[in-house]
Tab-separated table of C-alpha atoms in Angstrom:
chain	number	residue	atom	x	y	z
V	1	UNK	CA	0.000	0.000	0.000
V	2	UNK	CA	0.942	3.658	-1.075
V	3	UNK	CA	1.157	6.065	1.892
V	4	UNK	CA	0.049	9.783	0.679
V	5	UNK	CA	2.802	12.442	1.328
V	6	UNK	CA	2.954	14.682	4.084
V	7	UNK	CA	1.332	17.676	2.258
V	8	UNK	CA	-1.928	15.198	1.187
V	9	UNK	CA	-1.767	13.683	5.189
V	10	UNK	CA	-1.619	17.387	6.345
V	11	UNK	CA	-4.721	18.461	4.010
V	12	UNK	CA	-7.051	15.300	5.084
V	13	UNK	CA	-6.306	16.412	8.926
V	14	UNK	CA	-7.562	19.977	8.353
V	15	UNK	CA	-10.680	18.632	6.868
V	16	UNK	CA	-11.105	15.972	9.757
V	17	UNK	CA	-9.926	12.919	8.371
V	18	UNK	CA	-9.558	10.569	11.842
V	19	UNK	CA	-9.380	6.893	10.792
V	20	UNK	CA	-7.397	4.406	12.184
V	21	UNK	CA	-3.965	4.082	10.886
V	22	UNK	CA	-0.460	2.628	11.611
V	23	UNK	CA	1.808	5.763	10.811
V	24	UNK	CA	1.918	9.359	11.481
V	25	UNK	CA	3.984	12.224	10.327
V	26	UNK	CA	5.888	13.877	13.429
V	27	UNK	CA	7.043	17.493	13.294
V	28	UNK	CA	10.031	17.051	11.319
V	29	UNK	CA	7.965	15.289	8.290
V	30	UNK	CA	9.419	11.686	9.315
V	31	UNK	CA	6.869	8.756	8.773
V	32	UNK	CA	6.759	6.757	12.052
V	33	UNK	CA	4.805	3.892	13.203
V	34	UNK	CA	2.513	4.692	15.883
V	35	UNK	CA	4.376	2.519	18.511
V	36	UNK	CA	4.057	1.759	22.131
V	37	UNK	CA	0.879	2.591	22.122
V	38	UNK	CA	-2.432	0.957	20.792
V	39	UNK	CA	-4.224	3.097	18.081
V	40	UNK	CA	-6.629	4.230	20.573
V	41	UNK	CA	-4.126	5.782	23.322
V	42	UNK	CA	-2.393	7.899	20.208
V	43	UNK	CA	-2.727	11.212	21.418
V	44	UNK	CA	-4.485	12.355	17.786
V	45	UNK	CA	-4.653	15.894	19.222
V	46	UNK	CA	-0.912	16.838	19.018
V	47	UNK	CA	-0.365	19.293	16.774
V	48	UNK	CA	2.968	17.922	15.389
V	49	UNK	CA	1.445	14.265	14.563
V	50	UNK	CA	-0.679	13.887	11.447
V	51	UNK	CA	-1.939	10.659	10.875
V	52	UNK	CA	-0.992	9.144	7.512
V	53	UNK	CA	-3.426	6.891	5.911
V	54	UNK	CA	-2.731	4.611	2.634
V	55	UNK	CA	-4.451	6.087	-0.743
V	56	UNK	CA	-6.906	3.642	-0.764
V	57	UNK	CA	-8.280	4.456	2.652
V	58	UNK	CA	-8.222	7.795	2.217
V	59	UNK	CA	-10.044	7.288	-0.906
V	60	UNK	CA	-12.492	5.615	0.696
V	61	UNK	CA	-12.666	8.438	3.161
V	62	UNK	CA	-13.516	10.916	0.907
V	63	UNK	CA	-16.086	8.737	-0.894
V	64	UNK	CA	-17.793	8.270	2.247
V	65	UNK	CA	-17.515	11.407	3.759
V	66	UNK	CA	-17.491	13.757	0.780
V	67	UNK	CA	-19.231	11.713	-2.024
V	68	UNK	CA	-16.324	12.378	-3.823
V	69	UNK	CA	-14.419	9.196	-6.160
V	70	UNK	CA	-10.597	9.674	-7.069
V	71	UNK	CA	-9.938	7.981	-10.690
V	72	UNK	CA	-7.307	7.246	-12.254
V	73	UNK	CA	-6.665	6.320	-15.535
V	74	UNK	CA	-3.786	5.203	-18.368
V	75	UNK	CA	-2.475	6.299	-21.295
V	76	UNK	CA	0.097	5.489	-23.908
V	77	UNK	CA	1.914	8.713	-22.316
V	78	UNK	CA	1.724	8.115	-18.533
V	79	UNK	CA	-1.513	8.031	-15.580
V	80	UNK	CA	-4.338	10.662	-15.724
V	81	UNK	CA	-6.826	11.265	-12.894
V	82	UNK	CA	-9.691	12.868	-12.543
V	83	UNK	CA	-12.004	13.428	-9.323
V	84	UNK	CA	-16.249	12.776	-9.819
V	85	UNK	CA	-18.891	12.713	-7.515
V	86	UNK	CA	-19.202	8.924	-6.285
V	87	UNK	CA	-22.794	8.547	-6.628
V	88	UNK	CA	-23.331	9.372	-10.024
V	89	UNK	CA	-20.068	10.052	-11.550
V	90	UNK	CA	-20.625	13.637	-12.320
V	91	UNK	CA	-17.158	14.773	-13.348
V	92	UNK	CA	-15.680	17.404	-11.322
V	93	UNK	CA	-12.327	18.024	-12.142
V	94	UNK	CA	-9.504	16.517	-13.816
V	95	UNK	CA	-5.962	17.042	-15.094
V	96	UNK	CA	-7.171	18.220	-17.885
V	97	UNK	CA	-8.110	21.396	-16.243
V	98	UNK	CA	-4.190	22.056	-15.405
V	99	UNK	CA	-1.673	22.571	-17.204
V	100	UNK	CA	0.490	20.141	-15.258
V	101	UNK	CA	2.628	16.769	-16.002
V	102	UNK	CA	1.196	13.405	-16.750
V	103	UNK	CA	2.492	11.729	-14.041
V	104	UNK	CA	4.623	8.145	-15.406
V	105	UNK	CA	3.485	6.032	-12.244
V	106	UNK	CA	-0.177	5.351	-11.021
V	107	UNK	CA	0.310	6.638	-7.144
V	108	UNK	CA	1.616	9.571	-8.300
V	109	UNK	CA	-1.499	10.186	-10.388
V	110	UNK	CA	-3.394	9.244	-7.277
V	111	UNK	CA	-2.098	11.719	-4.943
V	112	UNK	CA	-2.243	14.389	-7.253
V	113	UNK	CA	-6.214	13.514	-7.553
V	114	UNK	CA	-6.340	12.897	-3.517
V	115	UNK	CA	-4.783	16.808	-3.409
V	116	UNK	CA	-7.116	18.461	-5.808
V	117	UNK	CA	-10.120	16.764	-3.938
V	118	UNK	CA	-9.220	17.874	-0.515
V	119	UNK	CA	-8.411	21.579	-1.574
V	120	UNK	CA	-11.970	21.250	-3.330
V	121	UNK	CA	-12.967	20.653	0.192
V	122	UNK	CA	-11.065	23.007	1.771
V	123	UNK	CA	-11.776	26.087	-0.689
V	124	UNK	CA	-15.767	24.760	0.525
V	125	UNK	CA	-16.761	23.877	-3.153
V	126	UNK	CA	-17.320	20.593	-1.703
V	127	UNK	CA	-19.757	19.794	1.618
V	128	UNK	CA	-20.376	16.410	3.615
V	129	UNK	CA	-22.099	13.583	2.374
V	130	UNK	CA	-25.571	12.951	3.301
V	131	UNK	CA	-26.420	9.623	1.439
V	132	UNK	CA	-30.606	9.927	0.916
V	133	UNK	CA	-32.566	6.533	-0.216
């Protein structure tokens, strides 16, 4: 499993991400395993740890709490990505929409897509989730 960057870990923290994971950014950046402690006596409240979830939970994250579905797909030229809403797959954004590289490798396509989706969030184009039957 891909763990997103500090940047991504720092963005999904600001916009409450607070799942259960093994690693955590400390204040000097450093990945480190959340050890001698079980999950549940992790102080999450210090301000120098940011929990650092794999892409695929945090994708599921934002599906859940945000509606929102991170894709990425191929090309003869490297990964593209774009970001829809999950229940209908009403596109949002995609790479298209910057003038950036096509990233060569599929995680890096995926947390570019994981970035643009939280800053969506964060800029309050996007709200919370409220799945109706």
């Amino acid at each position: 499993e891909q763990y997103v960057s500090f940047e991504t870990a720092k963005l999904a923290k600001e916009k409450g991400f607070d799942e259960r994971c093994n690693y955590v950014y400390d204040k000097n950046k450093t990945l480190q395993m959340i050890r001698n402690q079980s999950y549940e006596e992790f102080d999450k409240r210090d301000k120098y740890s940011i929990l650092c979830p794999t892409q695929s939970l945090l994708a599921r994250w934002l599906r859940e709490e945000y509606d929102l579905s991170v894709e990425v797909g191929s090309t003869p030229y490297g990964y593209t990505w774009c970001v829809c809403k999950a229940h209908n797959g009403t596109y949002i954004i995609s790479d298209e929409d910057y003038d950036e590289y096509i990233p060569d490798t599929y995680e890096a396509s995926k947390e570019i897509a994981l970035q643009k989706a939280l800053e969506l969030i964060k800029r309050g184009s996007i709200k919370k989730w409220k799945y109706r039957n």
